[in-house]
Coordinates of C-alpha atoms in Angstrom, one line a residue:
Chain Y
X9 CA 0.0 0.0 0.0
X10 CA 1.4 3.3 -1.0
X11 CA 1.4 6.1 1.5
X12 CA 1.5 9.7 0.2
X13 CA 1.3 12.8 2.2
X14 CA -0.4 15.6 0.0
X15 CA 1.6 18.7 -0.5
X16 CA -0.6 20.9 1.7
X17 CA -0.3 18.5 4.6
X18 CA 3.4 18.3 4.1
X19 CA 3.4 22.1 4.1
X20 CA 1.6 22.2 7.4
X21 CA 4.0 19.6 8.8
X22 CA 7.0 21.6 7.7
X23 CA 5.6 24.7 9.4
X24 CA 5.1 22.6 12.7
X25 CA 8.7 21.3 12.6
X26 CA 9.9 25.0 12.3
X27 CA 8.3 25.6 15.8
X28 CA 11.2 23.7 17.4
X29 CA 15.0 24.0 17.6
X30 CA 15.1 20.1 17.6
X31 CA 13.1 18.3 14.9
X32 CA 12.2 15.3 17.1
X33 CA 10.1 17.6 19.3
X34 CA 7.7 18.1 16.5
X35 CA 6.8 14.4 16.6
X36 CA 3.5 14.6 18.5
X37 CA 2.3 17.6 16.5
X38 CA 3.1 15.7 13.2
X39 CA 1.3 12.8 14.4
X40 CA -1.7 14.8 15.3
X41 CA -1.6 16.3 11.8
X42 CA -1.4 12.9 10.1
X43 CA -4.1 11.4 12.2
X44 CA -6.3 14.4 11.5
X45 CA -5.8 13.8 7.8
X46 CA -5.9 10.0 7.5
X47 CA -7.9 9.1 10.6
X48 CA -5.2 6.9 12.0
X49 CA -1.5 6.3 12.0
X50 CA -0.4 3.4 9.9
X51 CA 3.0 1.6 9.9
X52 CA 3.8 3.6 6.7
X53 CA 2.8 6.9 8.4
X54 CA 5.2 5.9 11.3
X55 CA 7.9 5.3 8.8
X56 CA 7.2 8.5 6.9
X57 CA 7.2 10.5 10.1
X58 CA 10.5 9.0 11.2
X59 CA 12.1 9.8 7.9
X60 CA 10.8 13.3 8.0
X61 CA 12.2 13.9 11.5
X62 CA 15.5 12.1 11.0
X63 CA 14.4 9.4 13.5
X64 CA 14.3 5.7 13.6
X65 CA 10.7 4.3 13.2
X66 CA 10.8 2.9 16.7
X67 CA 11.1 6.5 18.1
X68 CA 7.8 7.3 16.4
X69 CA 6.2 3.9 17.0
X70 CA 6.8 4.1 20.8
X71 CA 4.7 7.3 20.8
X72 CA 1.8 5.8 18.9
X73 CA 1.8 2.8 21.3
X74 CA 1.8 5.1 24.3
X75 CA -0.6 8.0 23.8
X76 CA -4.2 7.0 24.1
X77 CA -5.4 9.6 21.5
X78 CA -3.1 8.2 18.8
X79 CA -4.8 5.3 16.8
X80 CA -3.1 2.3 15.4
X81 CA -6.1 1.3 13.4
X82 CA -9.0 2.9 11.6
X83 CA -11.8 4.0 13.8
X84 CA -15.4 4.7 13.2
X85 CA -16.4 7.9 11.3
X86 CA -17.8 9.2 14.5
X87 CA -15.8 8.6 17.7
X88 CA -17.8 8.8 20.8
X89 CA -15.6 9.2 23.9
X90 CA -17.4 9.2 27.2
X91 CA -15.4 10.4 30.3
X92 CA -15.3 7.6 32.8
X93 CA -13.6 9.3 35.8
X94 CA -14.9 9.9 39.2
X95 CA -17.0 13.1 38.9
X96 CA -18.5 12.0 35.7
X97 CA -19.1 8.5 37.2
X98 CA -21.0 10.1 40.0
X99 CA -23.0 12.1 37.5
X100 CA -24.1 9.0 35.4
X101 CA -21.2 8.4 33.0
X102 CA -21.5 4.7 33.2
X103 CA -25.3 4.9 32.4
X104 CA -24.5 7.2 29.4
X105 CA -21.8 4.7 28.0
X106 CA -24.3 1.9 28.5
X107 CA -26.9 4.1 26.6
X108 CA -24.7 4.6 23.6
X109 CA -23.7 0.9 23.5
X110 CA -27.3 -0.2 23.8
X111 CA -28.3 2.1 21.0
X112 CA -25.5 0.9 18.8
X113 CA -25.6 -2.7 19.5
X114 CA -22.2 -2.8 21.4
X115 CA -21.1 -4.6 24.5
X116 CA -20.8 -2.0 27.3
X117 CA -18.6 -4.4 29.4
X118 CA -16.0 -4.9 26.6
X119 CA -12.7 -3.2 27.2
X120 CA -11.3 -0.5 24.9
X121 CA -12.8 1.2 21.8
X122 CA -15.6 -0.7 19.9
X123 CA -16.6 0.1 16.4
X124 CA -19.9 -0.7 14.8
X125 CA -20.0 -3.2 12.0
X126 CA -20.8 -0.5 9.5
X127 CA -17.7 1.4 10.6
X128 CA -19.8 4.5 11.5
X129 CA -19.4 4.7 15.2
X130 CA -16.7 3.9 17.7
X131 CA -17.6 4.1 21.4
X132 CA -15.1 4.2 24.2
X133 CA -14.6 5.3 27.7
X134 CA -11.8 7.7 28.2
X135 CA -10.3 9.4 31.3
X136 CA -11.2 12.9 32.7
X137 CA -11.8 15.5 30.1
X138 CA -11.4 18.4 32.7
X139 CA -15.0 19.6 32.8
X140 CA -16.1 17.7 36.1
X141 CA -18.6 20.4 37.0
X142 CA -20.9 19.7 34.0
X143 CA -20.8 15.9 34.4
X144 CA -21.3 13.7 32.4
X145 CA -19.3 15.0 29.6
X146 CA -18.2 13.4 26.3
X147 CA -16.7 14.2 23.0
X148 CA -17.9 13.2 19.4
X149 CA -14.8 13.5 17.3
X150 CA -13.4 16.9 18.2
X151 CA -16.7 18.3 19.6
X152 CA -17.1 18.5 23.3
X153 CA -20.5 18.0 25.0
X154 CA -21.4 18.6 28.6
X155 CA -24.3 17.7 30.9
X156 CA -25.1 14.9 28.4
X157 CA -28.6 13.4 29.3
X158 CA -29.8 10.3 27.4
X159 CA -32.0 12.6 25.2
X160 CA -29.0 14.8 24.4
X161 CA -27.1 11.7 23.6
X162 CA -29.8 10.6 21.1
X163 CA -29.7 14.1 19.6
X164 CA -25.9 13.7 19.1
X165 CA -26.2 10.4 17.5
X166 CA -29.0 11.9 15.3
X167 CA -26.7 14.6 14.2
X168 CA -24.1 12.0 12.9
X169 CA -24.9 11.6 9.3
Chain W
X30 CA -20.7 35.2 54.4
X31 CA -17.8 34.1 52.2
X32 CA -17.8 35.7 48.9
X33 CA -16.3 35.0 45.4
X34 CA -13.4 37.3 44.5
X35 CA -12.9 37.6 40.8
X36 CA -9.3 38.5 39.9
X37 CA -8.4 36.1 37.2
X38 CA -12.1 35.5 36.1
X39 CA -13.0 39.1 36.4
X40 CA -14.4 39.4 32.8
X41 CA -14.5 35.8 31.6
X42 CA -18.2 35.2 32.3
X43 CA -19.5 38.8 31.6
X44 CA -22.2 38.8 28.9
X45 CA -20.6 39.7 25.6
X46 CA -16.9 39.1 26.7
X47 CA -15.2 37.6 23.8
X48 CA -11.8 35.7 23.6
X49 CA -10.6 38.1 20.8
X50 CA -7.8 40.6 21.3
X51 CA -10.1 43.7 20.6
X52 CA -12.3 42.7 23.5
X53 CA -9.3 42.1 25.8
X54 CA -7.7 45.4 24.9
X55 CA -11.0 47.2 25.6
X56 CA -10.9 45.7 29.1
X57 CA -7.5 47.1 29.8
X58 CA -5.6 44.1 28.4
X59 CA -1.9 44.2 27.8
X60 CA -1.5 47.4 30.1
X61 CA 0.4 45.3 32.6
X62 CA 2.7 44.1 29.7
X63 CA 3.4 47.7 28.8
X64 CA 4.1 48.5 32.3
X65 CA 6.5 45.5 32.7
X66 CA 8.4 46.2 29.5
X67 CA 9.0 49.8 30.5
X68 CA 10.1 49.4 34.2
X69 CA 13.2 51.6 34.5
X70 CA 16.4 50.1 36.2
X71 CA 16.4 50.9 39.9
X72 CA 19.5 52.1 41.7
X73 CA 20.4 50.2 44.8
X74 CA 22.0 51.6 47.9
X75 CA 25.2 49.6 47.1
X76 CA 25.5 51.3 43.7
X77 CA 24.3 48.3 41.8
X78 CA 21.4 48.5 39.4
X79 CA 18.3 46.4 39.5
X80 CA 17.0 45.7 36.0
X81 CA 13.3 45.6 35.0
X82 CA 13.2 41.9 34.8
X83 CA 14.9 41.5 38.1
X84 CA 12.3 43.9 39.6
X85 CA 9.4 41.8 38.3
X86 CA 11.1 38.7 39.8
X87 CA 11.3 40.4 43.1
X88 CA 7.6 41.5 42.9
X89 CA 6.6 37.9 42.2
X90 CA 8.6 36.8 45.3
X91 CA 7.0 39.6 47.4
X92 CA 3.6 38.5 46.2
X93 CA 3.9 35.1 47.8
X94 CA 2.4 33.5 44.8
X95 CA 2.3 29.7 45.0
X96 CA 1.9 27.4 42.1
X97 CA -1.6 26.7 41.1
X98 CA -0.8 23.5 39.3
X99 CA -0.8 21.2 42.4
X100 CA 2.3 21.4 44.5
X101 CA 1.8 24.9 45.6
X102 CA 5.4 25.7 45.5
X103 CA 6.5 29.3 45.6
X104 CA 6.7 30.7 42.1
X105 CA 9.3 33.3 43.1
X106 CA 11.5 30.6 44.5
X107 CA 11.0 28.4 41.4
X108 CA 12.1 31.3 39.2
X109 CA 15.0 32.0 41.6
X110 CA 16.4 28.5 40.9
X111 CA 16.8 29.1 37.2
X112 CA 20.4 28.8 36.1
X113 CA 21.1 32.2 34.5
X114 CA 24.9 31.7 34.2
X115 CA 24.9 28.6 32.0
X116 CA 25.0 30.6 28.7
X117 CA 22.1 28.2 27.5
X118 CA 18.8 29.6 26.4
X119 CA 16.1 29.6 29.1
X120 CA 12.7 28.3 28.2
X121 CA 9.3 28.6 29.6
X122 CA 6.5 26.1 29.3
X123 CA 2.9 26.8 30.3
X124 CA 1.5 23.6 31.8
X125 CA -2.0 23.6 30.3
X126 CA -2.4 19.8 30.7
X127 CA -5.1 20.2 33.4
X128 CA -5.2 16.5 33.9
X129 CA -5.9 16.0 37.6
X130 CA -9.5 14.6 37.7
X131 CA -11.8 17.1 39.3
X132 CA -10.0 20.1 37.9
X133 CA -11.5 22.4 35.2
X134 CA -10.3 25.9 36.0
X135 CA -7.6 26.3 33.4
X136 CA -10.2 25.4 30.7
X137 CA -12.1 28.5 31.7
X138 CA -9.2 30.8 31.2
X139 CA -8.1 29.1 27.9
X140 CA -11.4 29.1 26.4
X141 CA -12.8 32.5 27.6
X142 CA -9.8 34.7 28.2
X143 CA -6.8 33.4 26.3
X144 CA -5.1 36.7 26.1
X145 CA -4.8 36.9 29.8
X146 CA -2.7 33.8 29.7
X147 CA -0.7 35.1 26.8
X148 CA -0.1 38.4 28.6
X149 CA 1.0 36.5 31.8
X150 CA 3.3 34.4 29.7
X151 CA 4.9 37.4 27.9
X152 CA 5.6 39.1 31.2
X153 CA 7.0 36.0 32.8
X154 CA 9.2 35.3 29.8
X155 CA 10.4 38.9 29.8
X156 CA 11.2 38.7 33.5
X157 CA 13.2 35.5 33.1
X158 CA 15.0 36.4 29.7
X159 CA 13.1 33.8 27.8
X160 CA 12.8 34.1 24.0
X161 CA 11.1 30.8 23.3
X162 CA 8.1 29.4 25.1
X163 CA 5.5 26.7 24.6
X164 CA 2.0 26.0 25.9
X165 CA 1.6 22.4 26.5
X166 CA -2.1 21.8 26.2
X167 CA -3.8 18.6 26.7
X168 CA -4.9 16.9 23.5
X169 CA -8.6 16.8 24.3
X170 CA -8.7 20.5 24.3
X171 CA -9.0 20.6 20.6
X172 CA -10.9 23.8 20.5
X173 CA -8.7 25.3 23.3
X174 CA -5.6 24.8 21.1
X175 CA -7.3 26.6 18.2
X176 CA -8.4 29.5 20.5
X177 CA -4.8 29.9 21.8
X178 CA -3.3 29.8 18.3
X179 CA -5.8 32.5 17.2
X180 CA -4.8 34.6 20.2
X181 CA -1.1 34.2 19.5
X182 CA -1.7 35.2 15.8
X183 CA -3.7 38.2 17.0
X184 CA -1.0 39.3 19.5
X185 CA 1.7 38.9 16.7
X186 CA -0.3 41.0 14.3
X187 CA -0.4 43.8 17.0
X188 CA 3.4 43.5 17.7
X189 CA 2.6 42.4 21.2
X190 CA 4.4 39.1 20.5
X191 CA 7.1 38.0 18.1
X192 CA 10.1 40.2 17.2
X193 CA 10.7 43.6 18.9
X194 CA 7.7 43.5 21.2
X195 CA 6.0 46.9 21.3
X196 CA 9.2 48.4 19.9
X197 CA 11.2 47.5 23.1
X198 CA 13.7 45.2 21.3
X199 CA 12.4 42.3 23.2
X200 CA 11.7 39.1 21.1
X201 CA 9.5 36.2 22.1
X202 CA 7.8 33.3 20.2
X203 CA 5.1 31.2 21.8
X204 CA 4.0 28.1 20.3
X205 CA 1.1 25.7 21.2
X206 CA 2.0 22.1 21.7
X207 CA -0.7 19.5 22.0
X208 CA -0.5 16.4 24.2
X209 CA -2.3 13.2 23.3
X210 CA -4.3 12.0 26.3
X211 CA -1.8 11.0 29.0
X212 CA -2.1 12.2 32.5
X213 CA 1.5 11.9 33.3
X214 CA 2.2 14.8 30.9
X215 CA 1.0 17.1 33.7
X216 CA 4.2 16.1 35.7
X217 CA 6.6 18.7 34.7
X218 CA 9.5 16.5 33.7
X219 CA 7.2 14.0 31.9
X220 CA 5.8 17.1 30.2
X221 CA 9.3 18.1 29.1
X222 CA 10.1 14.7 27.7
X223 CA 6.7 14.7 25.8
X224 CA 7.5 18.0 24.4
X225 CA 10.9 16.8 23.3
X226 CA 9.0 14.2 21.2
X227 CA 9.6 11.1 23.5
X228 CA 7.4 9.1 25.7
X229 CA 6.5 11.2 28.8
X230 CA 8.7 9.2 31.2
X231 CA 9.4 11.6 34.1
X232 CA 13.0 12.4 34.8
X233 CA 14.7 11.7 38.2
X234 CA 15.4 14.7 40.5
X235 CA 18.3 15.3 41.1
X236 CA 19.9 16.0 38.6
X237 CA 17.0 16.9 36.3
X238 CA 15.5 19.8 38.0
X239 CA 14.0 21.8 35.1
X240 CA 15.4 25.1 36.4
X241 CA 18.8 23.7 35.5
X242 CA 18.4 20.7 33.3
X243 CA 15.0 21.1 31.6
X244 CA 13.9 21.2 28.0
X245 CA 16.8 20.0 25.7
X246 CA 18.9 20.1 28.9
X247 CA 18.6 23.9 29.3
X248 CA 17.1 25.8 32.2
X249 CA 13.4 25.7 31.9
X250 CA 10.4 27.1 33.9
X251 CA 7.2 25.2 34.0
X252 CA 4.2 27.1 35.3
X253 CA 0.5 26.4 35.4
X254 CA -2.0 28.4 33.4
X255 CA -3.5 30.2 36.4
X256 CA -0.1 30.8 38.0
X257 CA 1.0 32.7 34.9
X258 CA -2.1 34.7 34.8
X259 CA -1.4 35.7 38.4
X260 CA 1.9 37.2 37.2
X261 CA 0.1 39.7 35.1
X262 CA -1.9 40.9 38.2
X263 CA 1.2 40.9 40.4
X264 CA 2.8 43.3 37.9
X265 CA -0.5 45.4 37.5
X266 CA -1.1 45.8 41.3
X267 CA 2.3 45.2 42.8
X268 CA 3.5 42.3 44.7
X269 CA 2.8 43.7 48.2
X270 CA -0.9 44.7 47.2
X271 CA -1.3 41.1 45.8
X272 CA -0.1 39.7 49.0
X273 CA -2.9 41.4 50.8
X274 CA -5.3 39.1 49.0
X275 CA -5.9 35.8 50.6
X276 CA -4.3 34.9 53.9
X277 CA -0.7 35.0 55.1
X278 CA 1.5 32.5 53.2
X279 CA -1.6 31.7 51.1
X280 CA -1.9 34.8 49.0
X281 CA -4.0 35.8 46.0
X282 CA -7.1 34.1 44.7
X283 CA -7.7 30.5 43.6
X284 CA -10.2 29.1 41.2
X285 CA -11.8 26.2 43.0
X286 CA -13.4 23.5 40.8
X287 CA -16.3 22.0 42.6
X288 CA -17.9 18.8 41.2
X289 CA -19.7 15.7 42.4
X290 CA -22.9 15.7 44.6
X291 CA -23.7 19.4 45.0
X292 CA -26.6 21.3 43.7
X293 CA -24.4 23.9 41.9
X294 CA -21.2 22.3 40.8
X295 CA -18.9 24.8 39.0
X296 CA -15.8 27.0 39.4
X297 CA -15.5 29.6 42.1
X298 CA -12.8 32.0 42.5
X299 CA -12.1 32.9 46.1
X300 CA -9.4 34.6 48.1
X301 CA -7.2 31.8 49.2
X302 CA -8.3 30.7 52.7
X303 CA -11.3 33.1 52.9
X304 CA -13.8 30.3 52.5
X305 CA -14.0 27.1 54.3
X306 CA -14.7 23.6 52.6
X307 CA -18.1 23.8 54.2
X308 CA -18.9 27.2 52.8
X309 CA -17.8 26.1 49.4
X310 CA -20.1 23.1 49.5
X311 CA -23.1 24.5 51.3
X312 CA -23.3 28.2 50.7
X313 CA -25.9 29.5 48.3
X314 CA -23.3 31.5 46.3
X315 CA -21.1 28.4 45.9
X316 CA -22.1 24.7 45.8
X317 CA -25.7 25.4 47.3
X318 CA -25.6 22.3 49.3
X319 CA -26.4 18.6 48.6
X320 CA -29.3 17.2 46.8
X321 CA -32.6 17.0 48.9
X322 CA -32.6 14.3 51.5
X323 CA -28.9 13.6 51.2
X324 CA -26.1 13.9 53.8
X325 CA -22.4 14.3 53.3
X326 CA -20.3 11.3 53.1
X327 CA -16.8 12.3 51.9
X328 CA -15.0 15.1 50.2
X329 CA -11.8 14.9 48.1
X330 CA -10.3 18.2 48.6
X331 CA -7.6 18.7 46.0
X332 CA -8.0 16.6 42.8
X333 CA -8.4 12.8 42.8
X334 CA -4.9 12.1 44.2
X335 CA -5.6 14.2 47.4
X336 CA -6.3 12.2 50.5
X337 CA -10.2 11.9 51.2
X338 CA -11.9 13.7 54.1
X339 CA -14.7 11.9 55.8
X340 CA -17.8 13.7 56.9
X341 CA -17.5 14.7 60.6
X342 CA -13.7 14.2 60.6
X343 CA -12.0 16.5 63.1
X344 CA -8.3 17.8 63.0
X345 CA -6.1 19.4 65.6
X346 CA -4.7 22.6 63.9
X347 CA -2.7 25.0 66.0
X348 CA -3.9 23.3 69.2
X349 CA -7.6 23.8 68.2
X350 CA -10.0 21.1 67.1
X351 CA -11.4 21.9 63.6
X352 CA -14.2 20.0 61.9
X353 CA -13.4 19.1 58.3
X354 CA -16.0 21.5 56.9
X355 CA -14.5 24.3 58.9
X356 CA -11.0 24.0 57.3
X357 CA -10.2 27.2 55.5
X358 CA -9.6 26.3 51.8
X359 CA -5.9 27.1 51.5
X360 CA -2.7 25.4 51.0
X361 CA -1.4 25.2 54.6
X362 CA -4.6 24.1 56.5
X363 CA -5.2 21.3 54.2
X364 CA -1.6 20.0 54.5
X365 CA -2.0 20.3 58.3
X366 CA -5.2 18.2 58.0
X367 CA -3.2 15.5 56.2
X368 CA -4.4 16.1 52.7
X369 CA -3.7 18.9 50.2
X370 CA -5.6 21.5 48.1
X371 CA -3.7 20.2 45.1
X372 CA -5.1 21.7 41.9
X373 CA -8.0 23.1 44.0
X374 CA -10.6 20.6 42.9
X375 CA -13.1 19.5 45.4
X376 CA -15.2 16.3 44.6
X377 CA -18.2 16.0 46.9
X378 CA -19.8 12.6 47.6
X379 CA -23.0 12.2 49.4
X380 CA -24.4 9.2 51.3
X381 CA -25.7 7.6 48.1
X382 CA -22.1 7.0 47.1
X383 CA -20.6 3.4 47.3
X384 CA -17.2 4.4 48.7
X385 CA -15.6 1.0 47.4
X386 CA -16.9 1.8 43.9
X387 CA -15.6 5.4 44.1
X388 CA -12.1 4.2 45.1
X389 CA -12.3 1.5 42.4
X390 CA -13.0 4.4 39.9
X391 CA -9.9 6.4 41.0
X392 CA -7.7 3.4 41.0
X393 CA -8.7 2.3 37.5
X394 CA -7.7 5.9 36.4
X395 CA -4.2 5.5 38.0
X396 CA -3.7 2.1 36.7
X397 CA -4.5 3.4 33.2
X398 CA -2.3 6.5 33.5
X399 CA 0.8 5.0 35.1
X400 CA 3.6 5.6 32.6
X401 CA 5.1 2.2 33.4
X402 CA 8.6 3.4 33.9
X403 CA 8.9 2.4 37.6
X404 CA 8.0 -1.1 38.7
X405 CA 6.3 -0.3 42.0
X406 CA 4.0 2.1 40.3
X407 CA 3.4 0.2 37.2
X408 CA 2.7 -3.1 39.0
X409 CA 1.3 -1.6 42.2
X410 CA -1.4 0.7 40.5
X411 CA -2.6 -2.3 38.6
X412 CA -2.7 -4.6 41.6
X413 CA -4.7 -2.0 43.4
X414 CA -7.1 -1.6 40.5
X415 CA -7.5 -5.4 40.1
X416 CA -8.2 -5.9 43.9
X417 CA -10.8 -3.2 43.7
X418 CA -12.4 -4.7 40.7
X419 CA -12.6 -7.9 42.5
X420 CA -14.3 -6.1 45.4
X421 CA -16.8 -4.3 43.2
X422 CA -17.6 -7.5 41.1
X423 CA -18.6 -9.9 43.8
X424 CA -15.2 -11.6 44.1
X425 CA -13.9 -9.7 47.2
X426 CA -12.4 -11.0 50.4
X427 CA -12.6 -9.6 53.9
X428 CA -8.9 -9.3 54.0
X429 CA -8.7 -7.2 50.7
X430 CA -8.9 -4.0 52.8
X431 CA -5.5 -4.8 54.4
X432 CA -4.1 -6.2 51.2
X433 CA -5.0 -2.7 49.5
X434 CA -3.1 -0.8 52.1
X435 CA -0.2 -3.1 52.0
X436 CA 0.2 -2.5 48.3
X437 CA -0.4 1.2 48.5
X438 CA 2.2 1.4 51.4
X439 CA 4.8 -0.1 49.1
X440 CA 4.5 2.3 46.1
X441 CA 5.5 5.7 47.3
X442 CA 8.2 7.1 49.5
X443 CA 11.1 7.3 47.2
X444 CA 10.5 4.0 45.3
X445 CA 9.4 5.8 42.2
X446 CA 10.9 8.5 40.0
X447 CA 7.9 10.9 40.2
X448 CA 5.1 11.7 42.6
X449 CA 2.6 9.6 40.6
X450 CA 3.6 6.8 43.2
X451 CA 2.1 9.0 45.9
X452 CA -0.8 10.1 43.7
X453 CA -2.1 6.5 43.2
X454 CA -1.4 5.5 46.8
X455 CA -2.9 8.4 48.8
X456 CA -6.5 7.8 47.7
X457 CA -6.2 3.9 48.5
X458 CA -4.6 4.7 51.9
X459 CA -7.0 7.3 53.0
X460 CA -10.2 5.7 51.7
X461 CA -9.5 2.5 53.2
X462 CA -8.2 3.9 56.6
X463 CA -11.3 6.1 56.9
X464 CA -13.9 3.8 55.5
X465 CA -12.4 0.4 56.4
X466 CA -15.7 -1.2 57.7
X467 CA -17.3 -0.7 54.2
X468 CA -14.3 -2.4 52.4
X469 CA -14.3 -5.3 55.0
X470 CA -18.1 -5.7 54.9
X471 CA -18.2 -5.9 51.1
X472 CA -15.4 -8.4 51.0
X473 CA -16.9 -10.5 53.8
X474 CA -20.4 -10.5 52.2
X475 CA -18.9 -11.7 48.9
X476 CA -17.0 -14.5 50.8
X477 CA -20.2 -15.5 52.5
X478 CA -22.1 -15.6 49.3
X479 CA -19.4 -17.6 47.6
X480 CA -19.3 -20.1 50.5
X481 CA -23.0 -20.8 49.9
X482 CA -22.6 -21.1 46.2
X483 CA -19.9 -23.7 46.6
X484 CA -21.8 -26.0 49.0
X485 CA -22.0 -29.6 47.6
X486 CA -24.3 -29.8 44.5
X487 CA -26.4 -32.6 46.1
X488 CA -27.8 -30.3 48.8
X489 CA -29.8 -27.9 46.6
X490 CA -31.3 -30.9 44.9
X491 CA -32.5 -32.3 48.1
X492 CA -33.9 -28.9 49.1
X493 CA -35.8 -28.7 45.8
X494 CA -37.2 -32.2 46.3
X495 CA -38.4 -31.4 49.8
X496 CA -42.1 -30.9 50.3
X497 CA -43.1 -27.3 51.0

């Protein structure tokens, strides 16, 4: 499989690299940019990033395997991330997660991200999103939602076309 | 009655207040920066001159400002440790990782008043001869990173940032660096490693004190968002005036994040120590009390790693017996009561809370977030979470309470490189110590149930066959 980075993305990446006196420091920002474009970070993307930053692939791969936000496989078109941590749990996060799983035919007790068969939705629990006063909170892709009732959850799902 | 005191959040929630630079300038924004950049050298009695930046550093020292990120360390002292003679560049990093569960104060500043942070950063950089600075923002603040990038662009367009700031010859670049969902990046040396493009494994201190061997082994200052905003106000009002806010050794204001079982969860800025925990939870202008018919069970006073307080707990402070609810919300009182104000996040739990479940939730977090570098923490945090999983899934044992404490006691205390060891142990140690009966009862009930389930299979058959 050939992996090509379009010119505008490479331009954006070159700009990011210019923010640091040491190229390697741009790793995380470059990976964010790649993931934003491709949706996930493939082995080819890891190798490309390593070449771009004068690193060994392992230097990049060890980031992809460490940071929870970086994806090693394609995810659903809409990624639903429900905060699981204490304040949200006290505010009904587990019920909210269960509600999403129920609606989408996923198993709420399974560990890690789960994607629906049609590849439209990925649902997962994540740790604290720093909005504990408006629990329960969640993200759908890059959009943040707070005080998510089950009705609001249905609305969010309905908005995912 | 205790009141809010809005210094940092003075404008953020005013109707019509926008995060753009025009709005910030209309509200007197960047006046403190102009003041800072034009401070004239001061003659000292011994004939030496004190430069503008040195005077700002002195004001920050005088202000008594303590770090708002979690440790509460003196900001002036932290700055004084910076190695200014190494000949290497000095870097400043704003810690905007806001990852301690319960905390959502920096989010308010970043999203609603980003220029206040930029102004605080420029002043702090000028005061410390920094020409390159980064804002390390947690990856999940996608919009926050965009807002900050926009603010930086606006400031650069107005020559407030970049080359030759406001014509003074001072150069500074600030870049936004996004994390990717790891709690450990809030730890300053982990953050530095992450910024360098590596796994965020914290560095051992000594020798790697950021003030000497930080980013790329250069002297580095890492300050929290709220701390940097305070620097702006210290310059604006003077260190001595700032020190009049709050209480002695606990100066200024703090934005308290209040969450959990209160009627009005939210963020409340108070003069440090001028409101008690009880007032923050129960007063109508703060949390507004618990839900109807509920009573207080426990309070986590400073983010999820702070040791829990049990309702009704009493402490001896300065020879006086003080109820937990009457503790002034400041740095020192909470330390004296055996916990900490940490990142000033209060999580309230009422009597509907299953305390074992609550601890299991916290321990799951730490097991997930341990970076895995040190064995006691990597293994210990997972054992804690497994034992608690057992207890909350019908597989508990009466002795699990003691087992948990034994594990927790063996993680911190110099066995790990960073304070994560403490952070994952403190909740377990305090929850089990203060609510031991609940842990034991849960384990014992599980044991009893399992004993019944494992009775010989012939017995139930006989029972079923017996006439009613």
